[in-house]
mmCIF file with all atom_site columns, C-alpha atoms in Angstrom:
data_model
loop_
_atom_site.group_PDB
_atom_site.id
_atom_site.type_symbol
_atom_site.label_atom_id
_atom_site.label_alt_id
_atom_site.label_comp_id
_atom_site.label_asym_id
_atom_site.label_entity_id
_atom_site.label_seq_id
_atom_site.pdbx_PDB_ins_code
_atom_site.Cartn_x
_atom_site.Cartn_y
_atom_site.Cartn_z
_atom_site.occupancy
_atom_site.B_iso_or_equiv
_atom_site.pdbx_formal_charge
_atom_site.auth_seq_id
_atom_site.auth_comp_id
_atom_site.auth_asym_id
_atom_site.auth_atom_id
_atom_site.pdbx_PDB_model_num
ATOM 1   C CA . MET A 1 1   ? 42.475 86.030 106.694 1.00 0.00 ? 2   MET A CA 1
ATOM 2   C CA . ALA A 1 2   ? 45.340 88.339 107.739 1.00 0.00 ? 3   ALA A CA 1
ATOM 3   C CA . THR A 1 3   ? 44.852 87.666 111.492 1.00 0.00 ? 4   THR A CA 1
ATOM 4   C CA . LEU A 1 4   ? 46.805 84.825 113.013 1.00 0.00 ? 5   LEU A CA 1
ATOM 5   C CA . PRO A 1 5   ? 46.490 83.582 116.585 1.00 0.00 ? 6   PRO A CA 1
ATOM 6   C CA . ARG A 1 6   ? 50.149 84.028 117.524 1.00 0.00 ? 7   ARG A CA 1
ATOM 7   C CA . PRO A 1 7   ? 53.657 84.179 116.050 1.00 0.00 ? 8   PRO A CA 1
ATOM 8   C CA . GLY A 1 8   ? 55.373 81.039 114.930 1.00 0.00 ? 9   GLY A CA 1
ATOM 9   C CA . ARG A 1 9   ? 58.652 79.794 116.393 1.00 0.00 ? 10  ARG A CA 1
ATOM 10  C CA . VAL A 1 10  ? 61.830 78.313 114.875 1.00 0.00 ? 11  VAL A CA 1
ATOM 11  C CA . GLU A 1 11  ? 62.199 74.744 116.205 1.00 0.00 ? 12  GLU A CA 1
ATOM 12  C CA . TRP A 1 12  ? 64.990 73.367 113.974 1.00 0.00 ? 13  TRP A CA 1
ATOM 13  C CA . ILE A 1 13  ? 67.452 74.688 111.399 1.00 0.00 ? 14  ILE A CA 1
ATOM 14  C CA . GLY A 1 14  ? 69.470 72.627 108.909 1.00 0.00 ? 15  GLY A CA 1
ATOM 15  C CA . LEU A 1 15  ? 71.797 73.219 105.976 1.00 0.00 ? 16  LEU A CA 1
ATOM 16  C CA . ARG A 1 16  ? 72.646 70.841 103.137 1.00 0.00 ? 17  ARG A CA 1
ATOM 17  C CA . THR A 1 17  ? 76.150 71.473 101.791 1.00 0.00 ? 18  THR A CA 1
ATOM 18  C CA . ALA A 1 18  ? 75.826 69.571 98.530  1.00 0.00 ? 19  ALA A CA 1
ATOM 19  C CA . ARG A 1 19  ? 73.415 67.491 96.474  1.00 0.00 ? 20  ARG A CA 1
ATOM 20  C CA . GLY A 1 20  ? 72.883 64.169 98.125  1.00 0.00 ? 21  GLY A CA 1
ATOM 21  C CA . GLN A 1 21  ? 74.588 65.054 101.330 1.00 0.00 ? 22  GLN A CA 1
ATOM 22  C CA . ALA A 1 22  ? 72.934 64.722 104.740 1.00 0.00 ? 23  ALA A CA 1
ATOM 23  C CA . MET A 1 23  ? 71.450 67.761 106.380 1.00 0.00 ? 24  MET A CA 1
ATOM 24  C CA . ARG A 1 24  ? 73.616 69.389 109.080 1.00 0.00 ? 25  ARG A CA 1
ATOM 25  C CA . GLU A 1 25  ? 71.619 70.615 112.024 1.00 0.00 ? 26  GLU A CA 1
ATOM 26  C CA . VAL A 1 26  ? 72.707 74.082 113.287 1.00 0.00 ? 27  VAL A CA 1
ATOM 27  C CA . GLU A 1 27  ? 71.636 76.524 116.007 1.00 0.00 ? 28  GLU A CA 1
ATOM 28  C CA . GLN A 1 28  ? 71.659 79.467 113.676 1.00 0.00 ? 29  GLN A CA 1
ATOM 29  C CA . ALA A 1 29  ? 72.080 80.351 110.060 1.00 0.00 ? 30  ALA A CA 1
ATOM 30  C CA . LEU A 1 30  ? 73.074 83.506 108.140 1.00 0.00 ? 31  LEU A CA 1
ATOM 31  C CA . ALA A 1 31  ? 70.476 84.470 105.458 1.00 0.00 ? 32  ALA A CA 1
ATOM 32  C CA . GLU A 1 32  ? 71.920 86.514 102.598 1.00 0.00 ? 33  GLU A CA 1
ATOM 33  C CA . ALA A 1 33  ? 69.457 88.710 100.649 1.00 0.00 ? 34  ALA A CA 1
ATOM 34  C CA . GLY A 1 34  ? 68.590 87.443 97.224  1.00 0.00 ? 35  GLY A CA 1
ATOM 35  C CA . LYS A 1 35  ? 70.961 84.422 97.679  1.00 0.00 ? 36  LYS A CA 1
ATOM 36  C CA . GLY A 1 36  ? 70.164 81.931 100.351 1.00 0.00 ? 37  GLY A CA 1
ATOM 37  C CA . LEU A 1 37  ? 71.562 80.606 103.552 1.00 0.00 ? 38  LEU A CA 1
ATOM 38  C CA . ALA A 1 38  ? 75.353 80.724 103.982 1.00 0.00 ? 39  ALA A CA 1
ATOM 39  C CA . GLY A 1 39  ? 76.764 77.123 103.672 1.00 0.00 ? 40  GLY A CA 1
ATOM 40  C CA . ASP A 1 40  ? 73.579 75.814 101.993 1.00 0.00 ? 41  ASP A CA 1
ATOM 41  C CA . ARG A 1 41  ? 73.660 74.221 98.559  1.00 0.00 ? 42  ARG A CA 1
ATOM 42  C CA . TYR A 1 42  ? 71.068 76.564 97.250  1.00 0.00 ? 43  TYR A CA 1
ATOM 43  C CA . GLN A 1 43  ? 73.044 79.703 98.216  1.00 0.00 ? 44  GLN A CA 1
ATOM 44  C CA . GLY A 1 44  ? 73.688 81.877 95.157  1.00 0.00 ? 45  GLY A CA 1
ATOM 45  C CA . GLY A 1 45  ? 70.820 80.420 93.111  1.00 0.00 ? 46  GLY A CA 1
ATOM 46  C CA . SER A 1 46  ? 67.827 82.193 91.683  1.00 0.00 ? 47  SER A CA 1
ATOM 47  C CA . GLY A 1 47  ? 66.664 83.418 95.082  1.00 0.00 ? 48  GLY A CA 1
ATOM 48  C CA . LYS A 1 48  ? 63.214 81.903 94.773  1.00 0.00 ? 49  LYS A CA 1
ATOM 49  C CA . ARG A 1 49  ? 64.371 78.948 96.925  1.00 0.00 ? 50  ARG A CA 1
ATOM 50  C CA . GLY A 1 50  ? 66.612 80.981 99.260  1.00 0.00 ? 51  GLY A CA 1
ATOM 51  C CA . ILE A 1 51  ? 65.130 79.138 102.271 1.00 0.00 ? 52  ILE A CA 1
ATOM 52  C CA . THR A 1 52  ? 62.721 76.310 102.730 1.00 0.00 ? 53  THR A CA 1
ATOM 53  C CA . LEU A 1 53  ? 60.271 75.971 105.625 1.00 0.00 ? 54  LEU A CA 1
ATOM 54  C CA . ILE A 1 54  ? 58.084 73.207 106.933 1.00 0.00 ? 55  ILE A CA 1
ATOM 55  C CA . GLN A 1 55  ? 55.481 73.194 109.713 1.00 0.00 ? 56  GLN A CA 1
ATOM 56  C CA . ALA A 1 56  ? 56.467 71.211 112.814 1.00 0.00 ? 57  ALA A CA 1
ATOM 57  C CA . GLU A 1 57  ? 52.812 70.081 113.353 1.00 0.00 ? 58  GLU A CA 1
ATOM 58  C CA . HIS A 1 58  ? 53.004 68.290 109.961 1.00 0.00 ? 59  HIS A CA 1
ATOM 59  C CA . LEU A 1 59  ? 55.857 66.030 110.944 1.00 0.00 ? 60  LEU A CA 1
ATOM 60  C CA . PRO A 1 60  ? 53.618 63.575 112.926 1.00 0.00 ? 61  PRO A CA 1
ATOM 61  C CA . ALA A 1 61  ? 51.206 63.531 109.964 1.00 0.00 ? 62  ALA A CA 1
ATOM 62  C CA . ILE A 1 62  ? 53.943 62.751 107.505 1.00 0.00 ? 63  ILE A CA 1
ATOM 63  C CA . ALA A 1 63  ? 55.265 60.004 109.789 1.00 0.00 ? 64  ALA A CA 1
ATOM 64  C CA . ALA A 1 64  ? 51.785 58.400 110.169 1.00 0.00 ? 65  ALA A CA 1
ATOM 65  C CA . LEU A 1 65  ? 51.115 58.522 106.425 1.00 0.00 ? 66  LEU A CA 1
ATOM 66  C CA . ALA A 1 66  ? 54.517 56.935 105.748 1.00 0.00 ? 67  ALA A CA 1
ATOM 67  C CA . GLY A 1 67  ? 53.838 54.269 108.401 1.00 0.00 ? 68  GLY A CA 1
ATOM 68  C CA . LEU A 1 68  ? 56.684 55.442 110.669 1.00 0.00 ? 69  LEU A CA 1
ATOM 69  C CA . GLU A 1 69  ? 56.732 56.215 114.399 1.00 0.00 ? 70  GLU A CA 1
ATOM 70  C CA . SER A 1 70  ? 58.344 59.606 113.813 1.00 0.00 ? 71  SER A CA 1
ATOM 71  C CA . VAL A 1 71  ? 60.250 61.642 111.200 1.00 0.00 ? 72  VAL A CA 1
ATOM 72  C CA . ALA A 1 72  ? 63.444 63.544 111.925 1.00 0.00 ? 73  ALA A CA 1
ATOM 73  C CA . PRO A 1 73  ? 63.420 67.027 110.248 1.00 0.00 ? 74  PRO A CA 1
ATOM 74  C CA . ALA A 1 74  ? 66.730 66.372 108.514 1.00 0.00 ? 75  ALA A CA 1
ATOM 75  C CA . LEU A 1 75  ? 65.136 63.522 106.503 1.00 0.00 ? 76  LEU A CA 1
ATOM 76  C CA . LEU A 1 76  ? 62.669 66.005 104.892 1.00 0.00 ? 77  LEU A CA 1
ATOM 77  C CA . ARG A 1 77  ? 65.600 68.310 103.659 1.00 0.00 ? 78  ARG A CA 1
ATOM 78  C CA . ARG A 1 78  ? 63.898 71.616 104.587 1.00 0.00 ? 79  ARG A CA 1
ATOM 79  C CA . ASN A 1 79  ? 66.008 74.388 106.076 1.00 0.00 ? 80  ASN A CA 1
ATOM 80  C CA . VAL A 1 80  ? 63.677 75.501 108.948 1.00 0.00 ? 81  VAL A CA 1
ATOM 81  C CA . VAL A 1 81  ? 61.007 73.780 110.964 1.00 0.00 ? 82  VAL A CA 1
ATOM 82  C CA . VAL A 1 82  ? 58.461 76.292 112.472 1.00 0.00 ? 83  VAL A CA 1
ATOM 83  C CA . SER A 1 83  ? 55.776 75.594 114.999 1.00 0.00 ? 84  SER A CA 1
ATOM 84  C CA . GLY A 1 84  ? 52.663 77.444 116.223 1.00 0.00 ? 85  GLY A CA 1
ATOM 85  C CA . LEU A 1 85  ? 51.608 79.144 112.995 1.00 0.00 ? 86  LEU A CA 1
ATOM 86  C CA . PRO A 1 86  ? 49.931 77.654 109.938 1.00 0.00 ? 87  PRO A CA 1
ATOM 87  C CA . LEU A 1 87  ? 52.494 78.174 107.141 1.00 0.00 ? 88  LEU A CA 1
ATOM 88  C CA . VAL A 1 88  ? 49.771 78.130 104.477 1.00 0.00 ? 89  VAL A CA 1
ATOM 89  C CA . ALA A 1 89  ? 48.637 81.467 105.937 1.00 0.00 ? 90  ALA A CA 1
ATOM 90  C CA . LEU A 1 90  ? 51.881 82.960 104.612 1.00 0.00 ? 91  LEU A CA 1
ATOM 91  C CA . LYS A 1 91  ? 51.069 82.241 101.012 1.00 0.00 ? 92  LYS A CA 1
ATOM 92  C CA . GLY A 1 92  ? 51.654 85.459 99.035  1.00 0.00 ? 93  GLY A CA 1
ATOM 93  C CA . ARG A 1 93  ? 52.899 87.312 102.184 1.00 0.00 ? 94  ARG A CA 1
ATOM 94  C CA . ARG A 1 94  ? 56.090 88.727 103.657 1.00 0.00 ? 95  ARG A CA 1
ATOM 95  C CA . PHE A 1 95  ? 57.202 87.733 107.119 1.00 0.00 ? 96  PHE A CA 1
ATOM 96  C CA . ARG A 1 96  ? 59.983 88.229 109.571 1.00 0.00 ? 97  ARG A CA 1
ATOM 97  C CA . LEU A 1 97  ? 62.003 85.251 110.768 1.00 0.00 ? 98  LEU A CA 1
ATOM 98  C CA . GLY A 1 98  ? 64.508 86.388 113.303 1.00 0.00 ? 99  GLY A CA 1
ATOM 99  C CA . GLU A 1 99  ? 66.459 89.207 111.779 1.00 0.00 ? 100 GLU A CA 1
ATOM 100 C CA . THR A 1 100 ? 65.410 88.480 108.248 1.00 0.00 ? 101 THR A CA 1
ATOM 101 C CA . LEU A 1 101 ? 62.522 89.599 105.996 1.00 0.00 ? 102 LEU A CA 1
ATOM 102 C CA . LEU A 1 102 ? 61.263 86.820 103.681 1.00 0.00 ? 103 LEU A CA 1
ATOM 103 C CA . GLU A 1 103 ? 58.498 86.388 101.108 1.00 0.00 ? 104 GLU A CA 1
ATOM 104 C CA . THR A 1 104 ? 56.938 83.139 100.004 1.00 0.00 ? 105 THR A CA 1
ATOM 105 C CA . THR A 1 105 ? 57.548 82.240 96.438  1.00 0.00 ? 106 THR A CA 1
ATOM 106 C CA . GLU A 1 106 ? 56.089 78.765 95.921  1.00 0.00 ? 107 GLU A CA 1
ATOM 107 C CA . SER A 1 107 ? 55.125 75.546 97.691  1.00 0.00 ? 108 SER A CA 1
ATOM 108 C CA . CYS A 1 108 ? 58.044 73.199 98.447  1.00 0.00 ? 109 CYS A CA 1
ATOM 109 C CA . ASP A 1 109 ? 56.816 70.024 96.916  1.00 0.00 ? 110 ASP A CA 1
ATOM 110 C CA . PRO A 1 110 ? 58.506 66.715 97.834  1.00 0.00 ? 111 PRO A CA 1
ATOM 111 C CA . CYS A 1 111 ? 60.990 65.123 95.441  1.00 0.00 ? 112 CYS A CA 1
ATOM 112 C CA . SER A 1 112 ? 61.618 61.498 94.618  1.00 0.00 ? 113 SER A CA 1
ATOM 113 C CA . ARG A 1 113 ? 64.372 61.360 97.327  1.00 0.00 ? 114 ARG A CA 1
ATOM 114 C CA . MET A 1 114 ? 61.458 60.992 99.849  1.00 0.00 ? 115 MET A CA 1
ATOM 115 C CA . GLU A 1 115 ? 60.992 57.392 98.669  1.00 0.00 ? 116 GLU A CA 1
ATOM 116 C CA . ALA A 1 116 ? 64.443 56.571 100.030 1.00 0.00 ? 117 ALA A CA 1
ATOM 117 C CA . ALA A 1 117 ? 64.209 58.793 103.011 1.00 0.00 ? 118 ALA A CA 1
ATOM 118 C CA . LEU A 1 118 ? 60.737 57.623 104.190 1.00 0.00 ? 119 LEU A CA 1
ATOM 119 C CA . GLY A 1 119 ? 60.342 54.313 102.417 1.00 0.00 ? 120 GLY A CA 1
ATOM 120 C CA . PRO A 1 120 ? 57.934 53.162 99.664  1.00 0.00 ? 121 PRO A CA 1
ATOM 121 C CA . GLY A 1 121 ? 55.164 55.799 99.460  1.00 0.00 ? 122 GLY A CA 1
ATOM 122 C CA . GLY A 1 122 ? 57.198 58.509 101.128 1.00 0.00 ? 123 GLY A CA 1
ATOM 123 C CA . TYR A 1 123 ? 56.701 60.872 98.289  1.00 0.00 ? 124 TYR A CA 1
ATOM 124 C CA . ASN A 1 124 ? 52.903 60.619 98.599  1.00 0.00 ? 125 ASN A CA 1
ATOM 125 C CA . ALA A 1 125 ? 53.084 60.724 102.389 1.00 0.00 ? 126 ALA A CA 1
ATOM 126 C CA . MET A 1 126 ? 54.600 64.225 102.065 1.00 0.00 ? 127 MET A CA 1
ATOM 127 C CA . ARG A 1 127 ? 52.192 65.595 99.388  1.00 0.00 ? 128 ARG A CA 1
ATOM 128 C CA . GLY A 1 128 ? 50.463 68.607 100.758 1.00 0.00 ? 129 GLY A CA 1
ATOM 129 C CA . HIS A 1 129 ? 52.805 68.836 103.767 1.00 0.00 ? 130 HIS A CA 1
ATOM 130 C CA . GLY A 1 130 ? 56.039 69.833 101.982 1.00 0.00 ? 131 GLY A CA 1
ATOM 131 C CA . GLY A 1 131 ? 56.097 73.436 103.262 1.00 0.00 ? 132 GLY A CA 1
ATOM 132 C CA . TRP A 1 132 ? 57.123 76.627 101.421 1.00 0.00 ? 133 TRP A CA 1
ATOM 133 C CA . CYS A 1 133 ? 60.072 78.119 99.590  1.00 0.00 ? 134 CYS A CA 1
ATOM 134 C CA . ALA A 1 134 ? 60.841 81.751 100.319 1.00 0.00 ? 135 ALA A CA 1
ATOM 135 C CA . ARG A 1 135 ? 62.981 84.550 98.902  1.00 0.00 ? 136 ARG A CA 1
ATOM 136 C CA . ILE A 1 136 ? 65.302 86.430 101.361 1.00 0.00 ? 137 ILE A CA 1
ATOM 137 C CA . VAL A 1 137 ? 64.480 90.078 100.959 1.00 0.00 ? 138 VAL A CA 1
ATOM 138 C CA . GLU A 1 138 ? 66.555 91.332 103.898 1.00 0.00 ? 139 GLU A CA 1
ATOM 139 C CA . GLY A 1 139 ? 69.315 89.184 105.280 1.00 0.00 ? 140 GLY A CA 1
ATOM 140 C CA . GLY A 1 140 ? 70.317 88.463 108.854 1.00 0.00 ? 141 GLY A CA 1
ATOM 141 C CA . ARG A 1 141 ? 70.631 85.724 111.385 1.00 0.00 ? 142 ARG A CA 1
ATOM 142 C CA . ILE A 1 142 ? 67.952 83.117 112.058 1.00 0.00 ? 143 ILE A CA 1
ATOM 143 C CA . ARG A 1 143 ? 68.293 81.307 115.429 1.00 0.00 ? 144 ARG A CA 1
ATOM 144 C CA . LEU A 1 144 ? 66.495 78.548 117.222 1.00 0.00 ? 145 LEU A CA 1
ATOM 145 C CA . GLY A 1 145 ? 63.578 79.959 119.171 1.00 0.00 ? 146 GLY A CA 1
ATOM 146 C CA . ASP A 1 146 ? 63.233 83.019 116.878 1.00 0.00 ? 147 ASP A CA 1
ATOM 147 C CA . ALA A 1 147 ? 59.704 84.275 116.185 1.00 0.00 ? 148 ALA A CA 1
ATOM 148 C CA . LEU A 1 148 ? 58.065 84.105 112.728 1.00 0.00 ? 149 LEU A CA 1
ATOM 149 C CA . VAL A 1 149 ? 55.768 87.112 112.335 1.00 0.00 ? 150 VAL A CA 1
ATOM 150 C CA . PRO A 1 150 ? 53.794 88.081 109.169 1.00 0.00 ? 151 PRO A CA 1
ATOM 151 C CA . VAL A 1 151 ? 54.174 91.723 108.050 1.00 0.00 ? 152 VAL A CA 1
ATOM 152 C CA . GLY A 1 152 ? 51.918 93.668 105.672 1.00 0.00 ? 153 GLY A CA 1
ATOM 153 C CA . ASP A 1 153 ? 49.977 92.124 102.851 1.00 0.00 ? 154 ASP A CA 1
ATOM 154 C CA . ALA A 1 154 ? 52.555 92.287 100.046 1.00 0.00 ? 155 ALA A CA 1
ATOM 155 C CA . ALA A 1 155 ? 51.694 89.884 97.282  1.00 0.00 ? 156 ALA A CA 1
ATOM 156 C CA . VAL A 1 156 ? 54.401 87.758 95.786  1.00 0.00 ? 157 VAL A CA 1
#
C-alpha cells in the first residue's frame, strides 16, 4: 500500500480571500507551517485545514455526475489540483508538495455551496470526490508543476 506508481504534479493553485469570494488562480502560493496559505481565508485557523487538495482526474467525474461538460477548479473551492497520483493513497501520510511538508488530516467533504456552483445535485455529484485537507508541517513555496511525493509512513 505504500508503493505508488509515480509522483503527483501540481496542476492548479487557488486562494480564496474571504468567505463567499471567488477563488483567485495563482502560479504559486506561500504555505506557512501550522497556519495555512498566505492570502487564503483559512490562514491562521486551526491548521487542520491549512491547505485543501483535489485530484485532477476527479474533475471530469464530478462534471459528468453534475450533468456538465466540464468543471473549472475554482468552482470547487480547493487550493490545489494534483494529477497523476491517487490522493486517497495519502490518507494518514505525510507528503512533500514543492518545498512544503504536509500531512493529511481529514477528507474535504463538499458543502452546500456546491448546489449553487454546480447546479441542483452538485453537492451529491461531489460526494466521494472532494479531496483532502492537510496540515502544513513545514512551510515553503508551492508552484505549478511541483511534484507531490509521499514520505515515510507517519500516521496522522
